Each structure stands twice: as C-alpha cells, then as structure tokens.
Short mmCIF file of C-alpha atoms in Angstrom, two decimals:
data_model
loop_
_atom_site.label_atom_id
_atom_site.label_comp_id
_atom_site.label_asym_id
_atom_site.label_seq_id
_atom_site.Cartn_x
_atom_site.Cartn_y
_atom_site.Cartn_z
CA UNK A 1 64.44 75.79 122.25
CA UNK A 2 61.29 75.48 119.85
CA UNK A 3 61.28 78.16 117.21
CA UNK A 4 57.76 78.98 115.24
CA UNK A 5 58.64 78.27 111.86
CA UNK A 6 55.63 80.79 110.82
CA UNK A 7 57.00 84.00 113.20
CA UNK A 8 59.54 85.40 110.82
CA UNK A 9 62.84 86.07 112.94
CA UNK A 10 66.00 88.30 112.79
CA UNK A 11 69.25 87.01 112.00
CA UNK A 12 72.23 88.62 111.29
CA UNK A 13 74.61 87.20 108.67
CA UNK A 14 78.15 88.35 109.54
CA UNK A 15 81.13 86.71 108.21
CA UNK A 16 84.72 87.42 107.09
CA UNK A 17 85.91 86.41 104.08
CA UNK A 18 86.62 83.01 102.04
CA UNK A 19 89.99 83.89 101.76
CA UNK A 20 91.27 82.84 98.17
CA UNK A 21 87.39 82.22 97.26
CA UNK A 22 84.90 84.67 98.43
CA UNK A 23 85.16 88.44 99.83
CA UNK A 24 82.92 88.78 103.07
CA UNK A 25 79.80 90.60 101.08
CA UNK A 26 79.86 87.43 98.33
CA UNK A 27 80.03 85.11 101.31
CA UNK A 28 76.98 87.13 102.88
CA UNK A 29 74.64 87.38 100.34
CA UNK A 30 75.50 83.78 99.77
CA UNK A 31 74.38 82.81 103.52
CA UNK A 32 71.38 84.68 102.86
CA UNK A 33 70.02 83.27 99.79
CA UNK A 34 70.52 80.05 101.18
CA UNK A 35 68.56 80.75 104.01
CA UNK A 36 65.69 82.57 102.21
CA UNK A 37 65.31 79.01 100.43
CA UNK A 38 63.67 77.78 103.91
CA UNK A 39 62.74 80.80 105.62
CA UNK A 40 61.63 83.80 102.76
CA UNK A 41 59.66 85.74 105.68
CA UNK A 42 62.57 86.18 108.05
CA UNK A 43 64.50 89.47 108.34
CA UNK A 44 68.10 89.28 107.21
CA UNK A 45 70.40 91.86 108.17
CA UNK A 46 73.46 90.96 106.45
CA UNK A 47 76.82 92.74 108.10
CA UNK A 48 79.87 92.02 106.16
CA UNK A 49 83.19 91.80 108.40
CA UNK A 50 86.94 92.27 107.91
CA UNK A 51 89.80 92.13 109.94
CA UNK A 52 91.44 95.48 109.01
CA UNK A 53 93.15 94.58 106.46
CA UNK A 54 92.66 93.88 102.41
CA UNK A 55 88.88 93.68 102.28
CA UNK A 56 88.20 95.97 104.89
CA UNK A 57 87.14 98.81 102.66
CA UNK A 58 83.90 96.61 100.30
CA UNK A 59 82.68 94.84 103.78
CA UNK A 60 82.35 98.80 105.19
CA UNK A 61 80.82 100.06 101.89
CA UNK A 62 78.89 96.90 101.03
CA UNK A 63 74.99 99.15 101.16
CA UNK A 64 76.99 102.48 100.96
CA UNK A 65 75.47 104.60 98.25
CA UNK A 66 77.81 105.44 95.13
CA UNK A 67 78.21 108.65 96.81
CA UNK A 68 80.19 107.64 99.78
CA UNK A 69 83.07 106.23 97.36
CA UNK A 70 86.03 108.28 96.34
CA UNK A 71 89.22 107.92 94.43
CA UNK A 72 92.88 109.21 93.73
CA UNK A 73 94.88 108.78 91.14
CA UNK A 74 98.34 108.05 93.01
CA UNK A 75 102.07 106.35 92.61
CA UNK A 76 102.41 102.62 92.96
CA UNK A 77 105.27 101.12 95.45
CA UNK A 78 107.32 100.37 92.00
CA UNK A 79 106.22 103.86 91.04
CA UNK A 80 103.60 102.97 88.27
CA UNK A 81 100.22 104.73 88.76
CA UNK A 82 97.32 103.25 90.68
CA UNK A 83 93.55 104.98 90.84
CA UNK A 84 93.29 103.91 94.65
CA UNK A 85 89.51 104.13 96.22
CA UNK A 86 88.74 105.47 99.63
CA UNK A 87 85.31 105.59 101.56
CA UNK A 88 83.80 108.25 103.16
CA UNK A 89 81.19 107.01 105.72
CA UNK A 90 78.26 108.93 106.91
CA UNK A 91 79.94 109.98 110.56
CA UNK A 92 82.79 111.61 108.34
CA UNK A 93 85.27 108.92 108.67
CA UNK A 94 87.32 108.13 106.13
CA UNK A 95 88.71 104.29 105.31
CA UNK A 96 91.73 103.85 103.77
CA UNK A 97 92.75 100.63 102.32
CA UNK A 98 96.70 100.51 102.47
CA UNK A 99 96.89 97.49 100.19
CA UNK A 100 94.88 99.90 97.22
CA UNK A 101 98.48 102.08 97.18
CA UNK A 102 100.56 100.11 98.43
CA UNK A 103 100.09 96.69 98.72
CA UNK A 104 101.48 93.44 97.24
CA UNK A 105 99.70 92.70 94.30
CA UNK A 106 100.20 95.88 92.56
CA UNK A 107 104.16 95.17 92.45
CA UNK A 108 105.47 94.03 89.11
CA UNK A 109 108.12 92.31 90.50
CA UNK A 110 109.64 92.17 94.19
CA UNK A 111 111.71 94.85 95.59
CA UNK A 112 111.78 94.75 99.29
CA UNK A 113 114.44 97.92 99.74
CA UNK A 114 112.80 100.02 97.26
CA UNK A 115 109.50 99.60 97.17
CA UNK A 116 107.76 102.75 98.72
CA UNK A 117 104.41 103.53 100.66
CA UNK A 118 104.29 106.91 98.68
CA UNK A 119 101.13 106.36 97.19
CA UNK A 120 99.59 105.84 100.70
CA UNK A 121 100.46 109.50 101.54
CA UNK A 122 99.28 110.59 98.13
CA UNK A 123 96.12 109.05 98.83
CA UNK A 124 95.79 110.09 102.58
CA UNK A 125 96.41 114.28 101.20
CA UNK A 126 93.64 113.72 98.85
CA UNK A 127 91.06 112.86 102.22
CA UNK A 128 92.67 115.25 104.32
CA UNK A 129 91.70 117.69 102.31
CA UNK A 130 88.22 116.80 102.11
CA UNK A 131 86.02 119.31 104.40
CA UNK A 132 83.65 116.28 105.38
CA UNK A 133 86.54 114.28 106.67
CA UNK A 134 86.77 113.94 110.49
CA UNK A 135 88.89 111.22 111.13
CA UNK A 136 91.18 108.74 109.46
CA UNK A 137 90.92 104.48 109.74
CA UNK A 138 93.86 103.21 108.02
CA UNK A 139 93.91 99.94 107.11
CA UNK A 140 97.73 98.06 107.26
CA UNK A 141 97.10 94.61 105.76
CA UNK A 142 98.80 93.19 102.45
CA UNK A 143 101.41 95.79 102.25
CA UNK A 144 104.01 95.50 99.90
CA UNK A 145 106.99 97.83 101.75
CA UNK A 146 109.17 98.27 104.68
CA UNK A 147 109.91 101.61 104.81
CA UNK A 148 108.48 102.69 108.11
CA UNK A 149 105.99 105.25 106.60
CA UNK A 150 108.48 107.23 105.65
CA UNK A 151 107.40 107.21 101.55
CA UNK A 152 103.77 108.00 102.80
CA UNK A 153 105.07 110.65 105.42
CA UNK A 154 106.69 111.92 102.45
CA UNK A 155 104.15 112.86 100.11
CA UNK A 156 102.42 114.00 103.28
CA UNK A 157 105.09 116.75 103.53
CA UNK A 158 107.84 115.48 105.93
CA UNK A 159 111.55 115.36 104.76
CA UNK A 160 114.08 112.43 105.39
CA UNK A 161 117.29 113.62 104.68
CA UNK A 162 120.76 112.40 104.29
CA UNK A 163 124.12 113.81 105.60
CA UNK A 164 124.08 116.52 102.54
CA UNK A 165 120.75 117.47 103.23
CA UNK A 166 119.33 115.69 100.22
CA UNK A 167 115.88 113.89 100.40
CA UNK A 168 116.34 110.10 100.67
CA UNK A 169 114.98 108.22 97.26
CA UNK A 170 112.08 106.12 97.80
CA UNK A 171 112.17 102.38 99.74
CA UNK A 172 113.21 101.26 103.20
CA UNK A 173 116.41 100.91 102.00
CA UNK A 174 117.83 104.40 102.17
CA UNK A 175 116.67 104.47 105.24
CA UNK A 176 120.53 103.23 105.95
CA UNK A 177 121.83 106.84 104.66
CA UNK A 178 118.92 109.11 106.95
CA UNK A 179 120.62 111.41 108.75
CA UNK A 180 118.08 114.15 109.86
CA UNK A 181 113.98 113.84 109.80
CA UNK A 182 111.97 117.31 109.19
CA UNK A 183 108.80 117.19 110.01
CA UNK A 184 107.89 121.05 109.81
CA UNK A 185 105.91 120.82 106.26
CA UNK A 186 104.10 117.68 107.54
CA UNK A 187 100.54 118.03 106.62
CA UNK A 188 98.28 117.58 110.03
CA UNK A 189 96.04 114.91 110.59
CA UNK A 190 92.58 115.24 110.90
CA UNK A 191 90.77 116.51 114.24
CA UNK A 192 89.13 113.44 114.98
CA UNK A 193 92.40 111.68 115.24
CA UNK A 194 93.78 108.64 113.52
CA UNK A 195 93.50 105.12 113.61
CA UNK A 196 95.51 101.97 112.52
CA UNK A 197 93.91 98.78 111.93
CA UNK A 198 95.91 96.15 112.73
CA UNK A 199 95.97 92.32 112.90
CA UNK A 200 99.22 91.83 114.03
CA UNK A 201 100.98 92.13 117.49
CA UNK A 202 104.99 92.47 115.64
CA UNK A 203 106.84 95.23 117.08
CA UNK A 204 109.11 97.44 115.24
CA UNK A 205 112.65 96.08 114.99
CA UNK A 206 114.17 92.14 115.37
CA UNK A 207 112.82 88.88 114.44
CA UNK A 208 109.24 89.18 114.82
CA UNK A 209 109.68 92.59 114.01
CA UNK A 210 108.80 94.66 110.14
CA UNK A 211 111.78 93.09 108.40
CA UNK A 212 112.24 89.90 110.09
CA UNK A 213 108.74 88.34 110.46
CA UNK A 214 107.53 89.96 107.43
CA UNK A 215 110.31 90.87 104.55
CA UNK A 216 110.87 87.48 103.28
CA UNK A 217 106.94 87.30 102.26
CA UNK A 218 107.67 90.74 100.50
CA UNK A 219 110.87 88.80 98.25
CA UNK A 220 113.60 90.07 101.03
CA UNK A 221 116.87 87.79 101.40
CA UNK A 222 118.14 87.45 104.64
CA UNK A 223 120.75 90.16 103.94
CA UNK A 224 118.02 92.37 102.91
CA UNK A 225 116.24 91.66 105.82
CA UNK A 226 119.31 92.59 107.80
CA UNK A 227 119.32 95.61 106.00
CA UNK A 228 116.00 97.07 106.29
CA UNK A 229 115.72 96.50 109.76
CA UNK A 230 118.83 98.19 110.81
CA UNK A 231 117.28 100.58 107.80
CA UNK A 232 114.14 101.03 110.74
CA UNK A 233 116.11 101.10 113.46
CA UNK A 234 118.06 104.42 112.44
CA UNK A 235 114.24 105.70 111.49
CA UNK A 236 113.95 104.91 115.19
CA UNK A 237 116.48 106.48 116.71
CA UNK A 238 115.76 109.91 114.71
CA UNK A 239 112.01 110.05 115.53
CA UNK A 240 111.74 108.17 118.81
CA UNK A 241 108.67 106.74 119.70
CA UNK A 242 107.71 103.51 121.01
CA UNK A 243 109.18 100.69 118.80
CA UNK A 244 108.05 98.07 121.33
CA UNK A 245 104.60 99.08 121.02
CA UNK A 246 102.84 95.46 119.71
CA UNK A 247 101.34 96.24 116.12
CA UNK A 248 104.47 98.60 115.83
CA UNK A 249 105.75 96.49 113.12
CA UNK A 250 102.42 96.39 110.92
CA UNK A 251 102.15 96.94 107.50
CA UNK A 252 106.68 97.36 107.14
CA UNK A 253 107.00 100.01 109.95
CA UNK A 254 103.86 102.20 108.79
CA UNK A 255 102.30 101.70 111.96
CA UNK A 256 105.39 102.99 113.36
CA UNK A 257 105.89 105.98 111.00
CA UNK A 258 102.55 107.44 111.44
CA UNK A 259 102.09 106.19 115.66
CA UNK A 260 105.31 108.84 115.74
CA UNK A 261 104.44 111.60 112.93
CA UNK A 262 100.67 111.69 113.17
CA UNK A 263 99.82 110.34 116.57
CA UNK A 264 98.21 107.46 115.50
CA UNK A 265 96.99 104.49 117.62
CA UNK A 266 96.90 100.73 117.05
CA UNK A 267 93.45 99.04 117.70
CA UNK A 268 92.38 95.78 116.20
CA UNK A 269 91.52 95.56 112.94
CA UNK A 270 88.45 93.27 113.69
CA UNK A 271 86.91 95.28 116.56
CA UNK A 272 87.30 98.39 114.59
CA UNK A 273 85.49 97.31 111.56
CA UNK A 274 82.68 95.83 113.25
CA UNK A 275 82.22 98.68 115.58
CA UNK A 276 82.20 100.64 112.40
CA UNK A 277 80.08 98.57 110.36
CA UNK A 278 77.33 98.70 113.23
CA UNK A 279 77.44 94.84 114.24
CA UNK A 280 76.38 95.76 117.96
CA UNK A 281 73.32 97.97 116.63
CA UNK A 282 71.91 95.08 114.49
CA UNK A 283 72.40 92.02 117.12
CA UNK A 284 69.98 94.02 119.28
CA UNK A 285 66.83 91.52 118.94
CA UNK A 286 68.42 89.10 116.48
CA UNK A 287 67.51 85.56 117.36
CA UNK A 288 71.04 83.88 115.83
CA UNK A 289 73.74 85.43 114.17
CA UNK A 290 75.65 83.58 111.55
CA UNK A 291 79.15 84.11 110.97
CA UNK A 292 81.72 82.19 109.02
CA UNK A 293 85.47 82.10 107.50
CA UNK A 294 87.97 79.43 105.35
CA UNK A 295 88.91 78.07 108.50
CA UNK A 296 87.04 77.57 112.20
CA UNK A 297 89.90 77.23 114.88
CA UNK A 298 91.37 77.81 118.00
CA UNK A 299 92.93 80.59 116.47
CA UNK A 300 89.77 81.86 115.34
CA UNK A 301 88.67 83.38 119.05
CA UNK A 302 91.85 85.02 119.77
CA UNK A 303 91.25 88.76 118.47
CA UNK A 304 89.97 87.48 114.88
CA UNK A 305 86.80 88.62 112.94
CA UNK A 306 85.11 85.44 114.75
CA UNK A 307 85.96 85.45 117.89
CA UNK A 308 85.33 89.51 118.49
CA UNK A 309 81.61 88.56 117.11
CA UNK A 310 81.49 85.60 119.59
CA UNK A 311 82.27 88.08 122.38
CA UNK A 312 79.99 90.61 120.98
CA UNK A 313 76.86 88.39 120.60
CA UNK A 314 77.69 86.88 123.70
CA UNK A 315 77.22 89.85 125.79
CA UNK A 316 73.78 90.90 123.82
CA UNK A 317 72.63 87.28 124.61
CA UNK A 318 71.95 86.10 120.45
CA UNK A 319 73.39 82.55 120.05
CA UNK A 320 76.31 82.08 117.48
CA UNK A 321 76.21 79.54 114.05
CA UNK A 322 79.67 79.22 112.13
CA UNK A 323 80.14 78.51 108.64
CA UNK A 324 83.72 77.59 107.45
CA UNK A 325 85.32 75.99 104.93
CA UNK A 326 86.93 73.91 107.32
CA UNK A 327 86.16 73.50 111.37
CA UNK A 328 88.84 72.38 112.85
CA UNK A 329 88.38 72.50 116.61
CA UNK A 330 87.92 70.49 119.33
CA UNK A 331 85.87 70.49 122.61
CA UNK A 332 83.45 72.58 124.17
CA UNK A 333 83.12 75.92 121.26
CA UNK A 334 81.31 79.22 122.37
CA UNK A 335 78.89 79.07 119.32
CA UNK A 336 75.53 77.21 119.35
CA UNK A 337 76.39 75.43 115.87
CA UNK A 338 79.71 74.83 113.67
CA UNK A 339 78.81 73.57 109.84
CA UNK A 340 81.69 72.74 107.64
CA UNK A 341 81.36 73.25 103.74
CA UNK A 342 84.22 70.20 103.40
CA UNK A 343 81.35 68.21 105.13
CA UNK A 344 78.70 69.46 102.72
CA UNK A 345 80.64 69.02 99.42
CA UNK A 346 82.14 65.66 100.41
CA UNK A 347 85.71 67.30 99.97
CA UNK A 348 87.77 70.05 99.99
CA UNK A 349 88.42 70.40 96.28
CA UNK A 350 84.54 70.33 95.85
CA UNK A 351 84.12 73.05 98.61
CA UNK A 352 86.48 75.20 97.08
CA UNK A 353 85.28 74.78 93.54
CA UNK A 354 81.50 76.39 94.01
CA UNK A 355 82.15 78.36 97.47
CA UNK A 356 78.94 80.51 96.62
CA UNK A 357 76.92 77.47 96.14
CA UNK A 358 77.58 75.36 99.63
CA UNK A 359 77.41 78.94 101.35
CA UNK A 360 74.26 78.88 100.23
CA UNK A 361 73.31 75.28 100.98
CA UNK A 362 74.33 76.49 104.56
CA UNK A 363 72.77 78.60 104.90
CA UNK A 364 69.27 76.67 104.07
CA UNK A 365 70.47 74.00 106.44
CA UNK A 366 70.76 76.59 109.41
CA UNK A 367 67.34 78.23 108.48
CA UNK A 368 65.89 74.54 108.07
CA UNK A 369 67.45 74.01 111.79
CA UNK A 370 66.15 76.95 112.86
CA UNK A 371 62.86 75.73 111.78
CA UNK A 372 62.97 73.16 114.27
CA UNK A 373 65.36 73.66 117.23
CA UNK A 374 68.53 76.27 117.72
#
C-alpha cells in the first residue's frame, strides 16, 4: 500500500521495556525521535506498556502531571525504610507497584523465610485512605517474599496468630507456627474493588507453585523451599480460598492472601495496563502502531505486552511493526514488519551498548518505510 509521504499520519509507539537496558517510556521516546528524523509532520502518540509488573507504575504515569504522584514512607522486606511511590490516575484508580515495598532489589541480603510484604500493606493504608481513591491495581512482579500476604494483610489490620495467641513475627516462615487468622480489624478495600496484575499462571502450593517455582530466585534452599510452602499451605487451610486458582502463586502467595482477605481478582498484567493506559482509544485512526521488547518470540503472543497489542490492533484494523533487540521467530508473524536492533548494530554487544541510539535508528527506518510502502 502507497503511503503519501507529504499527508502526515498517526502512529502509535507502544512498547514494553528493554529489559536490563531501557524502561518502556525511554524505549518510546526513543522510537519517536527516530522517526521524527524522516517524518517531523506525523502525529506520534507514544503509549508506554508494561506487563504488570516492575515498570508498570512510570509506563502508566509517563504524561501524568506531578500531581497524580504520591508517596509513603514505609518498612522494607528486611525492615529498613523505603519512601515507596504510588499513582493516582484521573478515574480514581490507584497503582501500586509491589516491587517499590517489597520487591527484590531493596533486600540487603537474601532471606527467603523472613523477608516480609509489610511495607506493601503500609503502603496500600496510605491509598485507602485517600478520599479520591476508587479502586486498587496492584502490581505483583519482582517481589522479594513468600509470605502469602500475610505481612501486608498485617499492617492492613488482620492478625495471624500462633497457638498462645501471639502475632506471628514477620516472613513466610512463621507461617509454620499460625494457628488462628483474625481478620475482624482488617481494613476494607476500596468500593471499586481490587485488582492483581499478574504475569504468571503458578498456583498456590507445589512445584510450580510460590515456593517451588519461585523461592530459589528469592535465595531459598530446597529445605527452605520445603518449608515455606508447607508454611502456605497451613495459610491455606486457615483462610480457604482457591489455591488452584492460576496466578494464585504470584508475587510469594500475595495474590493468594489478598484473592482470600480482600476479594481480589487475577487479570493479566498486560491487558490491564494497556486498557488502563488507553491503548484502544489511541489506535482508533492510527495508520501503524509500533511496538517492541529485548526479545520478539513465540512466547511473545501468548498473553505478553506484544501479543495483547497484536490482538488489540488487530481487531481495530492498524497494521503492527516490532522492534526488538532480538527477533527470534519463525514463519508466518501477525505483524506487518519485525526489525531487529542485533541486525542494525552488527551485534549484540553493540545493540546493547547504545539501546537509545538503534531505537532511534528504528525508528527512522520504519518512518523511511512508511514513506514508501507499509
């Protein structure tokens, strides 16, 4: 099909993030000034993407005003402080970022029995409280606990009690001693309900459960492993629930904890965030959308940021141009054009070195295809 290269046109830059190089909103603007090289009179709607997890809260905020941004000063899960960010968007729903509390990075060293998600709960009383909140999206990804919820539930006003009637100390751990779970001081969740984001299908207990698919990336032995899942599985048996559910097992139980305690429900993490971030408002009229990630698989159209914006442009008719560090699948794709920055750089090593600056050469070549023939 013959574009006018003098009609300016609408494209929508979407893409995850460079994972280990570039958040979604760097690898955005990058695709954009690239393409403003060939094309400075086109419209560019840039619509940073996450899957749920670490990320999700700068692709939602990327254009936000200063305004929508909030913070708490809460616990750590080795019990150092954290000042943990939330957003506010303008329908009244508020994103939390689990991994800002509670996840990985802000551990000192590995402890996969005691590390708690205590500062989640901390951070979640601070938006409950808020008047203008209306509903919760909790993000799961990058956690650094297994403790079912229960530190979050916690600080939320729940009670998880051993045979004496003592409150359990912090980290999934305990969980071996909990003998009775009050929930009458639990503060409520919001009226407009909860939601977790998650990117995982892991159930609660076994092998590709919390503990077992998960602990050892947290620093768990295979005792400890043992431990904390039989740790979730008395949690289980106290509160009930569905422990098969898939997602059950996200973010060390928490999915779990708050699916039984606050009524939560699971939905992807990429379908949520784009729904949120408006994708389906700004394909309407777009003539491409480009999207892009480290690496363009097979994998990549089975529930990930990629593939829910294939299906999404697909059904509003805008063809599809992927950008990835690597493109790494064969046969017939959904997407109109697949351009690899290894290809562009000559190499991976010179891809990753200068991310930002073969984003944007990119994104000139698309514009400077667009320019001739989609």
């Amino acid at each position: 099909m013959r574009s006018d290269r003098r009609r300016p046109l609408r494209v929508v830059i979407a893409p995850d993030s460079f994972k280990g190089t570039l958040d979604a909103t760097a690898a955005a603007d990058a695709l954009a000034a690239g393409w403003r090289r060939e094309r400075p009179d086109d419209e560019l709607v840039t619509v940073p993407l996450a899957d749920g997890g670490e990320g999700t809260l700068d692709a939602l905020g990327h254009d936000l005003p200063a305004e929508c941004w909030r913070s708490a000063a809460v616990t750590g899960p080795d019990g150092g402080p954290v000042d943990a960010a939330w957003l506010l968007l303008p329908d009244g729903t508020a994103v939390v970022e689990m991994a800002r509390a509670a996840g990985l990075p802000l551990l000192r060293r590995a402890d996969p029995l005691g590390a708690t998600t205590r500062g989640l709960g901390q951070l979640l009383a601070a938006v409950v409280a808020d008047p203008a909140v209306h509903r919760v999206m909790l993000t799961l990804g990058g956690s650094a606990t297994t403790d079912g919820g229960t530190g979050a539930l916690a600080a939320l006003g729940a009670r998880f009690l051993d045979a004496e009637g003592a409150d359990l100390p912090p980290g999934g751990g305990a969980l071996t001693r909990l003998a009775r779970v009050d929930l009458a001081g639990l503060v409520p969740p919001p009226d407009g309900g909860v939601q977790c984001l998650v990117d995982v299908t892991a159930p609660l207990l076994g092998p590709l459960g919390a503990a077992g698919q998960f602990g050892p990336q947290k620093g768990a032995t295979p005792d400890q492993v043992a431990v904390l899942d039989d740790a979730l599985a008395r949690l289980a048996d106290l509160l009930g629930g569905d422990r098969e559910a898939p997602g059950a097992g996200a973010a060390g139980g928490t999915a779990y904890g708050f699916a039984a305690c606050w009524g939560a429900e699971f939905v992807s993490g990429a379908r949520a965030v784009a729904a949120a971030a408006g994708l389906d408002d700004a394909l309407r009229d777009a003539t491409l959308v480009v999207t892009g990630e480290g690496q363009f698989d097979a994998q990549s159209l089975r529930g990930k940021v990629v593939g829910d914006l294939v299906d999404r442009a697909g059904t509003a008719g805008v063809p599809v141009a992927v950008v990835a560090g690597r493109v790494d699948a064969a046969g017939d794709l959904p997407v109109a054009r697949a351009l690899s920055l290894t290809d562009l750089a000559g190499s991976v090593a010179g891809a990753m070195s200068d991310p930002a600056r073969w984003l944007a050469a990119a994104g000139t070549q698309l514009a400077r295809e667009q320019s001739v023939t989609l």
